[in-house]
XYZ file of C-alpha atoms in Angstrom:
671
model
C 2.754 29.417 -0.591
C 1.246 26.276 0.928
C -2.139 26.881 2.533
C -4.517 24.681 4.496
C -7.313 27.226 4.706
C -10.598 25.409 4.008
C -8.815 22.125 3.367
C -8.316 20.719 6.867
C -11.771 19.269 6.490
C -10.622 17.581 3.315
C -7.727 16.023 5.187
C -10.178 14.733 7.769
C -12.248 13.231 4.946
C -9.262 11.138 3.976
C -8.349 10.184 7.530
C -5.093 12.153 7.354
C -3.600 13.700 10.488
C -2.976 17.443 10.434
C 0.787 16.893 10.185
C 0.557 14.358 7.369
C 3.198 15.048 4.674
C 0.674 15.732 1.936
C 1.268 18.999 0.108
C -1.719 21.229 -0.541
C -1.441 24.322 -2.673
C -4.511 26.287 -3.630
C -6.916 23.339 -3.440
C -4.562 20.975 -5.308
C -3.924 17.559 -3.745
C -0.497 16.010 -4.099
C 0.698 12.354 -3.787
C -1.202 10.726 -0.901
C -4.239 12.949 -1.329
C -4.451 12.047 -4.993
C -4.290 8.360 -4.147
C -7.208 8.701 -1.744
C -9.156 10.562 -4.421
C -8.474 7.653 -6.750
C -10.103 5.344 -4.225
C -13.286 7.348 -4.645
C -13.625 6.587 -8.320
C -14.669 2.964 -8.133
C -17.973 1.828 -6.653
C -18.170 -1.166 -4.286
C -18.864 -4.229 -6.400
C -17.056 -2.765 -9.396
C -14.280 -4.823 -10.905
C -11.003 -3.918 -9.241
C -8.438 -2.196 -11.407
C -5.477 -2.239 -9.063
C -3.714 1.084 -8.632
C -5.074 3.433 -11.305
C -3.095 5.968 -13.244
C -4.280 9.237 -11.762
C -5.257 12.131 -14.014
C -7.086 13.868 -11.158
C -5.648 17.117 -9.916
C -8.230 19.209 -8.108
C -10.365 18.651 -5.007
C -12.456 21.629 -3.936
C -14.459 21.609 -0.707
C -17.560 23.722 -1.325
C -20.421 24.830 0.927
C -23.643 26.619 -0.029
C -25.233 29.282 2.169
C -28.780 28.125 1.506
C -31.173 26.427 3.956
C -31.452 23.165 2.026
C -27.676 22.668 2.137
C -27.018 23.976 5.638
C -24.155 22.128 7.307
C -23.272 20.169 4.163
C -19.959 19.937 2.317
C -19.472 19.070 -1.335
C -16.122 17.609 -2.280
C -15.620 18.298 -5.993
C -13.239 15.911 -7.727
C -12.169 15.189 -11.280
C -12.960 11.557 -11.932
C -10.599 9.318 -13.858
C -13.434 7.005 -14.949
C -17.203 7.224 -15.287
C -18.254 3.670 -16.122
C -17.867 1.156 -13.293
C -18.043 -2.552 -14.113
C -20.390 -4.485 -11.828
C -20.294 -8.228 -11.128
C -23.171 -10.483 -10.157
C -25.937 -8.110 -11.280
C -28.364 -8.117 -14.245
C -26.581 -5.000 -15.520
C -22.910 -4.910 -16.441
C -22.087 -1.263 -15.700
C -23.046 1.581 -13.385
C -22.455 5.321 -13.275
C -22.322 7.258 -10.009
C -21.963 11.004 -10.567
C -22.188 11.508 -6.791
C -20.730 9.539 -3.926
C -21.973 9.435 -0.362
C -19.710 8.871 2.623
C -18.697 5.768 4.534
C -18.625 4.835 8.216
C -15.509 5.308 10.252
C -13.945 1.871 9.938
C -12.341 2.384 6.560
C -8.913 1.373 7.871
C -8.586 -1.521 10.207
C -5.725 -3.636 11.416
C -1.943 -3.799 11.615
C -0.052 -4.946 8.525
C 1.304 -8.112 10.178
C -2.152 -9.356 11.192
C -2.541 -12.853 9.666
C -5.599 -13.345 7.468
C -7.097 -16.793 6.856
C -6.685 -17.672 3.167
C -8.962 -19.955 1.134
C -6.342 -22.746 1.169
C -6.320 -22.751 4.975
C -2.954 -21.010 5.259
C -2.474 -17.435 6.487
C -0.978 -14.272 5.010
C -0.315 -10.823 6.537
C -3.044 -8.365 5.571
C -0.397 -5.989 4.189
C 0.546 -8.654 1.621
C -2.981 -9.299 0.357
C -3.856 -8.292 -3.180
C -7.099 -7.639 -5.022
C -8.463 -10.938 -6.306
C -6.985 -13.077 -3.510
C -9.347 -15.762 -2.178
C -9.782 -15.771 1.591
C -12.275 -16.968 4.184
C -15.173 -14.865 5.362
C -18.321 -16.094 7.064
C -22.013 -16.495 6.335
C -24.949 -17.055 8.657
C -26.397 -20.526 8.143
C -28.449 -22.795 10.365
C -28.306 -20.411 13.332
C -24.527 -20.050 13.376
C -21.578 -18.497 11.543
C -19.898 -20.735 8.995
C -16.735 -20.321 6.954
C -17.227 -19.314 3.320
C -14.648 -18.572 0.638
C -14.777 -14.994 -0.619
C -12.643 -12.640 -2.705
C -10.649 -9.536 -1.837
C -12.346 -6.760 -3.803
C -10.218 -3.883 -2.564
C -7.211 -3.182 -0.319
C -6.084 0.048 1.410
C -3.463 1.478 3.725
C -3.384 4.576 5.926
C -1.778 5.883 9.119
C -3.990 6.074 12.229
C -3.872 5.918 16.003
C -3.417 2.268 16.945
C -4.802 0.125 19.769
C -3.908 -3.376 20.912
C -6.878 -5.688 21.606
C -5.811 -8.464 24.011
C -7.990 -11.555 24.516
C -8.003 -14.053 27.366
C -6.415 -16.835 25.298
C -3.432 -14.621 24.463
C -4.659 -13.434 21.067
C -3.446 -9.919 20.280
C -4.610 -7.747 17.377
C -3.532 -4.195 16.541
C -6.369 -2.146 15.071
C -7.713 1.376 14.780
C -10.350 2.567 17.235
C -12.869 2.624 14.367
C -12.464 -1.023 13.453
C -15.214 -3.500 14.347
C -15.075 -7.096 15.537
C -17.950 -9.545 15.940
C -18.675 -10.184 19.617
C -21.288 -12.251 21.414
C -23.263 -8.988 21.567
C -22.977 -8.094 17.905
C -20.538 -5.948 15.928
C -18.542 -3.559 18.107
C -15.940 -0.880 17.465
C -12.609 -1.116 19.255
C -13.214 2.244 20.964
C -16.142 4.574 21.566
C -16.492 7.881 19.756
C -13.360 9.996 19.957
C -15.311 13.133 20.887
C -18.430 13.586 22.956
C -20.437 10.702 24.428
C -19.700 7.205 23.055
C -22.534 7.004 20.543
C -21.510 3.718 19.015
C -21.228 0.181 20.423
C -17.634 -0.536 21.419
C -15.697 -3.351 23.075
C -15.496 -3.717 26.843
C -14.074 -6.396 29.100
C -17.559 -7.911 29.280
C -17.442 -8.852 25.594
C -16.335 -12.111 24.021
C -15.205 -12.136 20.377
C -16.428 -14.761 17.935
C -13.780 -16.938 16.286
C -11.043 -19.458 16.976
C -8.323 -17.282 18.502
C -4.755 -16.603 17.432
C -3.334 -18.518 14.487
C -0.233 -20.685 14.884
C 2.923 -19.927 12.940
C 3.688 -22.135 9.938
C 6.591 -24.633 10.237
C 10.072 -23.571 9.139
C 10.295 -26.479 6.651
C 13.960 -26.990 7.488
C 15.911 -30.241 7.087
C 14.262 -31.850 10.126
C 10.778 -30.922 8.868
C 11.595 -32.429 5.467
C 12.860 -35.670 7.061
C 9.769 -35.867 9.258
C 7.486 -35.345 6.254
C 9.174 -38.101 4.236
C 8.960 -40.423 7.254
C 5.242 -39.717 7.619
C 4.602 -40.419 3.942
C 6.585 -43.695 4.007
C 5.011 -44.961 7.225
C 1.573 -43.805 6.158
C 1.579 -46.109 3.127
C -1.408 -44.336 1.648
C -2.348 -43.234 -1.851
C -0.937 -39.778 -2.417
C -2.159 -36.922 -4.556
C -0.044 -34.966 -7.009
C 0.611 -32.135 -4.540
C 2.117 -34.563 -2.020
C 4.100 -36.398 -4.736
C 5.605 -33.101 -5.879
C 6.679 -32.310 -2.319
C 8.154 -35.785 -1.866
C 10.180 -35.430 -5.066
C 11.475 -32.048 -3.935
C 12.404 -33.279 -0.455
C 14.079 -36.472 -1.686
C 16.428 -34.393 -3.799
C 17.605 -32.709 -0.596
C 17.299 -35.436 2.067
C 18.193 -39.133 2.331
C 14.975 -41.163 2.628
C 14.521 -42.060 6.326
C 13.950 -45.618 7.413
C 14.545 -45.629 11.170
C 12.639 -43.686 13.786
C 14.762 -40.832 15.183
C 15.812 -41.218 18.818
C 14.869 -37.690 19.882
C 12.867 -35.851 17.203
C 12.506 -32.089 17.572
C 9.409 -29.949 17.007
C 10.050 -29.408 13.311
C 10.446 -33.148 12.691
C 7.165 -33.779 14.535
C 5.374 -31.138 12.442
C 6.721 -32.636 9.242
C 5.782 -36.154 10.331
C 2.188 -35.123 11.096
C 1.922 -33.340 7.730
C 3.284 -36.396 5.878
C 1.082 -38.970 7.571
C -1.973 -36.699 7.154
C -1.263 -36.320 3.428
C -0.861 -40.103 3.171
C -3.816 -41.382 5.219
C -5.556 -38.410 6.831
C -9.016 -36.972 6.142
C -11.129 -33.991 7.104
C -14.852 -34.297 6.422
C -18.054 -33.347 8.240
C -15.949 -31.476 10.766
C -13.940 -34.586 11.761
C -10.137 -34.571 11.410
C -8.743 -38.099 11.508
C -5.472 -39.912 10.704
C -5.886 -43.597 9.807
C -3.195 -46.259 10.038
C -3.037 -49.992 10.684
C 0.286 -49.957 12.473
C 0.214 -49.389 16.222
C 3.687 -47.858 16.175
C 2.523 -45.181 13.697
C -0.502 -44.368 15.835
C 1.788 -44.040 18.854
C 4.061 -41.613 16.995
C 1.045 -39.604 15.860
C -0.293 -39.300 19.403
C 3.103 -38.387 20.872
C 3.519 -35.677 18.213
C 0.064 -34.293 18.924
C 0.789 -34.246 22.659
C 3.948 -32.254 21.976
C 1.768 -29.394 20.661
C -1.077 -29.870 23.182
C -3.546 -30.813 20.440
C -6.399 -32.782 22.070
C -7.088 -36.157 20.452
C -8.462 -39.633 20.986
C -7.269 -43.015 19.687
C -10.218 -44.871 18.222
C -10.838 -48.579 18.607
C -9.374 -50.749 15.829
C -11.736 -51.665 13.011
C -12.270 -55.200 11.719
C -9.381 -54.758 9.288
C -7.058 -53.744 12.121
C -6.957 -50.098 11.037
C -7.151 -47.631 13.870
C -7.617 -43.891 13.748
C -6.411 -40.933 15.745
C -9.026 -38.164 15.842
C -8.286 -34.519 16.670
C -10.892 -33.144 19.094
C -12.168 -29.719 20.199
C -13.498 -28.436 16.901
C -12.377 -25.742 14.426
C -9.813 -24.101 16.713
C -7.719 -27.250 17.067
C -8.257 -28.263 13.455
C -6.866 -24.900 12.340
C -3.968 -25.263 14.783
C -3.160 -28.639 13.245
C -3.230 -27.291 9.682
C -1.165 -24.201 10.508
C 1.417 -26.034 12.627
C 1.971 -28.887 10.157
C 1.222 -27.352 6.720
C 0.057 -30.439 4.767
C 0.653 -30.380 1.014
C -2.848 -31.532 -0.007
C -4.779 -28.333 0.637
C -8.208 -29.614 -0.374
C -8.075 -31.768 2.761
C -7.826 -28.529 4.764
C -11.043 -26.960 3.428
C -13.109 -25.163 6.073
C -16.009 -24.230 3.790
C -19.315 -24.737 5.572
C -17.674 -25.504 8.930
C -19.056 -23.712 11.981
C -16.747 -20.995 13.315
C -17.559 -21.365 16.983
C -15.452 -23.613 19.166
C -14.303 -24.047 22.766
C -11.943 -21.102 23.164
C -11.768 -18.169 25.556
C -11.910 -14.960 23.511
C -12.972 -12.637 26.319
C -11.638 -9.108 25.894
C -9.072 -8.604 28.645
C -7.682 -5.217 27.643
C -7.704 -2.545 24.955
C -4.412 -0.675 25.116
C -3.746 2.577 23.255
C -0.266 2.335 21.744
C 0.120 6.111 21.724
C 1.461 6.171 18.161
C 0.127 6.325 14.630
C 0.870 3.173 12.637
C 0.290 2.006 9.067
C -3.026 0.128 9.164
C -4.753 -1.863 6.446
C -8.223 -2.896 5.425
C -9.930 -4.886 2.702
C -13.374 -5.217 1.160
C -14.666 -8.761 0.623
C -17.697 -10.371 -0.922
C -19.023 -11.638 2.422
C -18.531 -8.335 4.246
C -16.039 -9.776 6.719
C -12.776 -11.684 7.050
C -10.839 -13.668 9.667
C -8.090 -11.583 11.304
C -5.861 -13.682 13.577
C -8.781 -15.925 14.455
C -11.359 -13.160 15.103
C -14.227 -12.314 12.757
C -13.450 -8.845 11.495
C -15.802 -6.449 9.729
C -14.703 -5.123 6.373
C -15.597 -1.768 4.957
C -18.943 -1.727 3.291
C -20.314 1.711 3.902
C -23.687 3.123 4.670
C -25.164 1.788 2.621
C -22.310 0.608 0.365
C -19.656 3.341 0.296
C -16.348 2.124 1.644
C -13.882 4.712 0.595
C -14.191 7.706 2.929
C -13.179 7.704 6.572
C -16.344 9.262 8.031
C -18.934 8.525 10.690
C -22.202 6.790 9.662
C -24.222 8.928 12.048
C -23.938 12.257 10.293
C -21.286 12.427 7.621
C -23.201 10.194 5.215
C -25.835 12.887 4.930
C -23.475 15.852 5.390
C -20.739 15.193 2.829
C -21.227 14.504 -0.872
C -18.514 13.750 -3.398
C -19.249 15.338 -6.782
C -17.528 14.091 -9.934
C -17.722 17.369 -11.786
C -16.260 16.043 -15.045
C -18.157 12.742 -15.120
C -20.105 13.552 -18.315
C -16.969 14.461 -20.273
C -15.152 11.328 -19.083
C -18.209 9.227 -19.935
C -18.322 10.597 -23.490
C -14.706 9.535 -24.041
C -15.332 6.047 -22.648
C -18.465 5.501 -24.731
C -16.596 6.550 -27.889
C -14.003 3.787 -27.521
C -14.264 0.964 -30.098
C -14.253 -1.524 -27.225
C -17.575 -0.223 -25.848
C -20.327 -2.699 -26.766
C -23.365 -0.736 -25.592
C -24.111 -2.927 -22.575
C -26.855 -1.878 -20.195
C -25.974 0.778 -17.594
C -27.740 1.289 -14.258
C -27.740 4.547 -12.303
C -28.770 4.937 -8.689
C -27.231 1.597 -7.722
C -24.934 3.245 -5.193
C -25.917 6.868 -4.621
C -29.063 8.622 -5.844
C -28.224 10.573 -9.033
C -31.189 12.876 -8.372
C -30.360 13.944 -4.849
C -30.920 17.620 -4.085
C -27.493 18.851 -5.169
C -28.223 17.700 -8.734
C -30.269 20.895 -8.954
C -26.996 22.817 -8.554
C -24.615 20.651 -10.560
C -26.952 19.374 -13.357
C -24.754 16.426 -14.276
C -27.519 14.048 -15.369
C -28.815 15.683 -18.612
C -25.453 15.381 -20.346
C -24.944 11.859 -18.989
C -28.328 10.812 -20.399
C -27.598 12.413 -23.776
C -24.208 10.698 -23.989
C -25.755 7.303 -23.258
C -28.478 7.787 -25.866
C -26.059 8.970 -28.564
C -23.912 5.882 -28.005
C -26.994 3.614 -28.204
C -26.519 2.470 -24.608
C -29.693 1.308 -22.779
C -29.979 2.455 -19.184
C -32.144 2.484 -16.069
C -32.444 4.909 -13.154
C -33.352 4.164 -9.544
C -34.145 7.240 -7.445
C -36.127 8.838 -4.643
C -35.760 12.245 -6.244
C -38.593 13.952 -8.054
C -35.973 16.075 -9.821
C -35.950 13.344 -12.444
C -39.031 15.012 -13.919
C -36.859 18.040 -14.745
C -35.213 15.820 -17.355
C -38.399 14.441 -18.918
C -37.461 16.049 -22.233
C -33.986 14.587 -22.503
C -35.199 11.232 -21.139
C -37.990 11.071 -23.743
C -35.503 11.869 -26.508
C -33.218 9.138 -25.202
C -36.116 6.659 -25.146
C -36.536 7.212 -28.872
C -33.060 5.774 -29.385
C -32.541 3.197 -26.607
C -34.603 1.357 -23.968
C -34.943 3.579 -20.884
C -36.588 2.491 -17.620
C -36.876 3.953 -14.146
C -37.930 2.978 -10.642
C -38.998 5.222 -7.773
C -38.418 4.131 -4.173
C -41.455 4.831 -1.960
C -41.742 3.133 1.402
C -44.725 4.779 3.066
C -47.586 7.259 2.726
C -47.871 8.369 6.356
C -46.461 11.896 6.590
C -45.099 11.793 10.149
C -43.218 8.528 9.591
C -41.798 9.818 6.292
C -40.453 12.978 7.949
C -38.905 10.890 10.736
C -37.222 8.276 8.531
C -36.458 10.120 5.288
C -35.946 13.804 6.098
C -34.725 15.742 3.111
C -36.398 13.509 0.518
C -39.436 14.492 -1.587
C -42.767 13.531 -0.074
C -44.366 10.208 -1.045
C -47.153 12.082 -2.815
C -44.611 14.015 -4.892
C -42.810 10.798 -5.792
C -46.065 9.151 -6.896
C -46.752 12.179 -9.086
C -43.302 11.717 -10.615
C -44.077 8.045 -11.347
C -47.245 9.107 -13.148
C -45.450 11.806 -15.135
C -42.689 9.445 -16.222
C -45.102 6.750 -17.363
C -47.262 9.263 -19.204
C -44.119 10.449 -20.987
C -43.542 6.922 -22.263
C -40.850 5.968 -19.760
C -41.698 2.633 -18.067
C -41.389 3.347 -14.348
C -42.084 1.059 -11.420
C -42.220 1.483 -7.650
C -39.983 -0.148 -5.068
C -41.793 -0.425 -1.725
C -38.689 0.087 0.378
C -37.807 -0.217 3.084
C -40.719 -2.085 4.663
C -40.058 -1.920 8.404
C -41.806 -4.260 10.839
C -44.257 -2.425 13.064
C -43.694 0.897 11.311
C -44.936 0.779 7.733
C -45.940 -2.867 7.287
C -49.557 -2.353 8.355
C -51.658 -4.224 5.793
C -54.013 -1.300 5.269
C -51.100 1.085 4.641
C -49.406 -1.326 2.248
C -52.622 -1.927 0.320
C -53.147 1.817 -0.018
C -49.590 2.380 -1.231
C -49.857 -0.433 -3.786
C -53.150 1.021 -5.023
C -51.640 4.527 -5.372
C -48.647 3.101 -7.250
C -50.902 1.217 -9.667
C -53.017 4.351 -10.202
C -49.805 6.157 -11.162
C -49.177 3.555 -13.859
C -46.338 1.716 -12.090
C -45.024 -1.018 -14.369
C -44.062 -3.088 -11.347
C -44.586 -2.807 -7.579
C -41.869 -4.673 -5.676
C -41.629 -4.972 -1.867
C -38.252 -4.933 -0.089
C -38.086 -5.561 3.650
C -35.580 -3.550 5.705
C -32.061 -4.984 5.342
C -29.932 -4.297 8.427
C -26.518 -4.958 6.954
C -23.501 -3.943 9.050
C -23.076 -0.194 8.826
C -26.842 0.348 8.525
C -27.667 -1.601 11.689
C -25.453 0.649 13.829
C -27.351 3.722 12.635
C -30.861 2.237 12.643
C -30.753 0.551 16.057
C -30.129 3.659 18.221
C -32.855 5.472 16.267
C -35.288 2.611 16.919
C -34.444 2.496 20.622
C -35.010 6.235 20.963
C -38.062 6.684 18.743
C -39.832 3.317 19.047
C -38.602 1.439 22.148
C -41.772 -0.661 22.108
C -40.528 -2.360 18.899
C -37.032 -3.304 20.069
C -37.992 -6.780 21.285
C -39.808 -7.520 18.035
C -36.776 -6.520 15.964
C -34.514 -8.652 18.135
C -36.834 -11.576 17.441
C -37.104 -10.958 13.682
C -33.450 -10.227 12.961
C -31.529 -12.175 15.626
C -28.197 -10.676 14.510
C -29.088 -11.419 10.892
C -29.028 -8.797 8.169
C -32.418 -9.885 6.846
C -35.668 -10.338 8.705
C -36.952 -13.844 9.323
C -37.918 -15.645 6.116
C -41.503 -16.236 7.241
C -42.012 -12.506 7.748
C -40.509 -11.628 4.361
C -42.641 -14.203 2.558
C -45.770 -12.900 4.266
C -45.092 -9.331 3.138
C -44.288 -10.396 -0.422
C -47.377 -12.574 -0.854
C -49.619 -9.797 0.467
C -48.135 -7.187 -1.889
C -48.394 -9.539 -4.884
C -52.071 -10.133 -4.173
C -52.790 -6.437 -3.679
C -50.916 -5.623 -6.882
C -53.182 -7.952 -8.860
C -56.272 -6.307 -7.377
C -54.927 -2.788 -7.961
C -54.019 -3.466 -11.578
C -57.489 -4.919 -12.079
C -58.993 -1.686 -10.768
C -56.728 0.745 -12.594
C -55.709 -1.225 -15.662
C -52.584 -3.313 -15.898
C -49.846 -1.316 -17.665
C -48.800 -4.517 -19.419
C -52.309 -4.542 -20.922
C -51.969 -0.918 -22.070
C -53.501 0.809 -19.075
C -54.237 4.535 -19.176
C -50.750 5.593 -18.162
C -48.968 2.684 -19.759
C -50.025 2.796 -23.416
C -47.246 5.003 -24.727
C -44.670 3.317 -22.487
C -45.793 -0.114 -23.701
C -45.422 0.853 -27.346
C -42.032 2.473 -26.837
C -40.587 -0.388 -24.842
C -42.088 -3.251 -26.869
C -40.893 -1.783 -30.131
C -37.288 -1.840 -28.994
C -36.906 -4.799 -26.681
C -39.825 -7.164 -27.200
C -40.787 -6.924 -23.528
C -42.648 -4.416 -21.458
C -40.940 -4.120 -18.103
C -37.888 -5.424 -16.370
C -38.161 -8.431 -14.152
C -38.994 -7.098 -10.665
C -36.168 -9.238 -9.299
C -33.748 -7.251 -11.442
C -35.117 -3.970 -10.173
C -34.853 -5.269 -6.634
C -31.152 -5.846 -7.153
C -30.694 -2.219 -8.084
C -30.729 -1.462 -4.373
């Protein structure tokens, strides 16, 4: 008998409608549900593995009738892997026995939505694959600029669809949860589905950031081929191998043209522009220009550009008689030219470093519910965004980095925890493989391994033992004082491999702590844990995070916290200023406006739509903490010089690795 009792919530976790054809029988997921569970197994930043073979069978939604877990759900899954490869970090692998929950924009846009690829062409988002290189954006010199990034993950689901219509005619189909970058920041397509709209969403007062709808590529029919060959011949320029290969291919199919056609069609004009651009065109410093000495060629270029309403100017002839035709109006028209004509030499079409903004009208004119559920797609990229039909589109990094559950950032992140109940057993098998080289593993890089539910599930002791037995060095980043429960097993592990830890402590003031970090151990308890770990011979530092302007950046408070950390034997004290990445910003900002409205203007000034605070502010905080750390270690004894709490840790660590503590920059990256 098929039952949904207790599992409708699980379907909601995966973004599945109640009538979705996924079979549930006694807490066993089938087909689509299993695939979504597979998506949970790999952390953001881990090397993509494509579609995994799925050994997982059971997903149990559990609740506990105790005050500390009131209103929480625990989704128990059987993991297919335990070790997650990590790129671009000082550690090669991570383990996440628990997973938090993501914001609600896990699935985004319609499958036909064209995505801007790294070669300047476009491809439907449904056809993207992990590893594809596409364009995202970065903030540089007070504006958004194109930057090549990589597709790290790719998903599909079925959701209610909306059509976003812009003033220039651009149309994008997306879910209500998806976010676009507007002139007022990141905004969801629609407000909250239930209750008051508690998230920023698009209105007709908003203007999206980007270049507007992409043009379709040419058909490359016989007329296009003839036009391309004509452009290459008339261009009389030096050609690269890509263009030569195209010429050879086209000449096998078409007679080389010598005379101008009497009435060329659109495809001939597109081919001609592509050929003459490959022969004598250039694109540098944001200037797209076609050079040629012959007036008749310049006339044909201008008439072809006029045919497609591409603005341009004919430049005055140079001393050698060469004249140029320059395409005007910035990135929008440059992209139109590349997409309409499709030149063969793609390096000439590079947008890297170019500003995204241009003269185009991307005002939101309408948001139309389509009234149906459609297959929608999303990707994760290295830049955190991508270009969807000319609009900057947010990809699915979660709060803070989980991108695999379809939940709200305002409550579900704290209310739902994924538990990999078999992670220790899977880890033991992976560590026993001959291919395992004992590379360093970091825990706490994604979700705290010592959150409160670890007291119920006790996954960490066996994980630690498995790592030690396989001679695998590891580090732990946590806010949880429950780590002291495992002092025995950690000390035994430290006898076999290098073991380090870091405790995140952002403040000492009790009221602020209860407001910002409810449910976490008190700062005093965490400092006691730092002392206990160091006294047990486990080098442990303190991450001062997050440091929030106007809240816990008071110099007296910071100096006191640094002093307390040094007294606890902290092997390093590293400051980290609040990072308002997308997904975190949407949660933090309403809290700030409600609790500390007097600071809103200051935050607007410091962040200015950036993820990081202004560089001057960050440098000021860092220099102050560094100075206070020197003074505090002088007072309490520098652990590197065998301070009271650091002697045993120094001996243990030095004996095995030749160094005392990790580079603070490495610990910083653990966040």
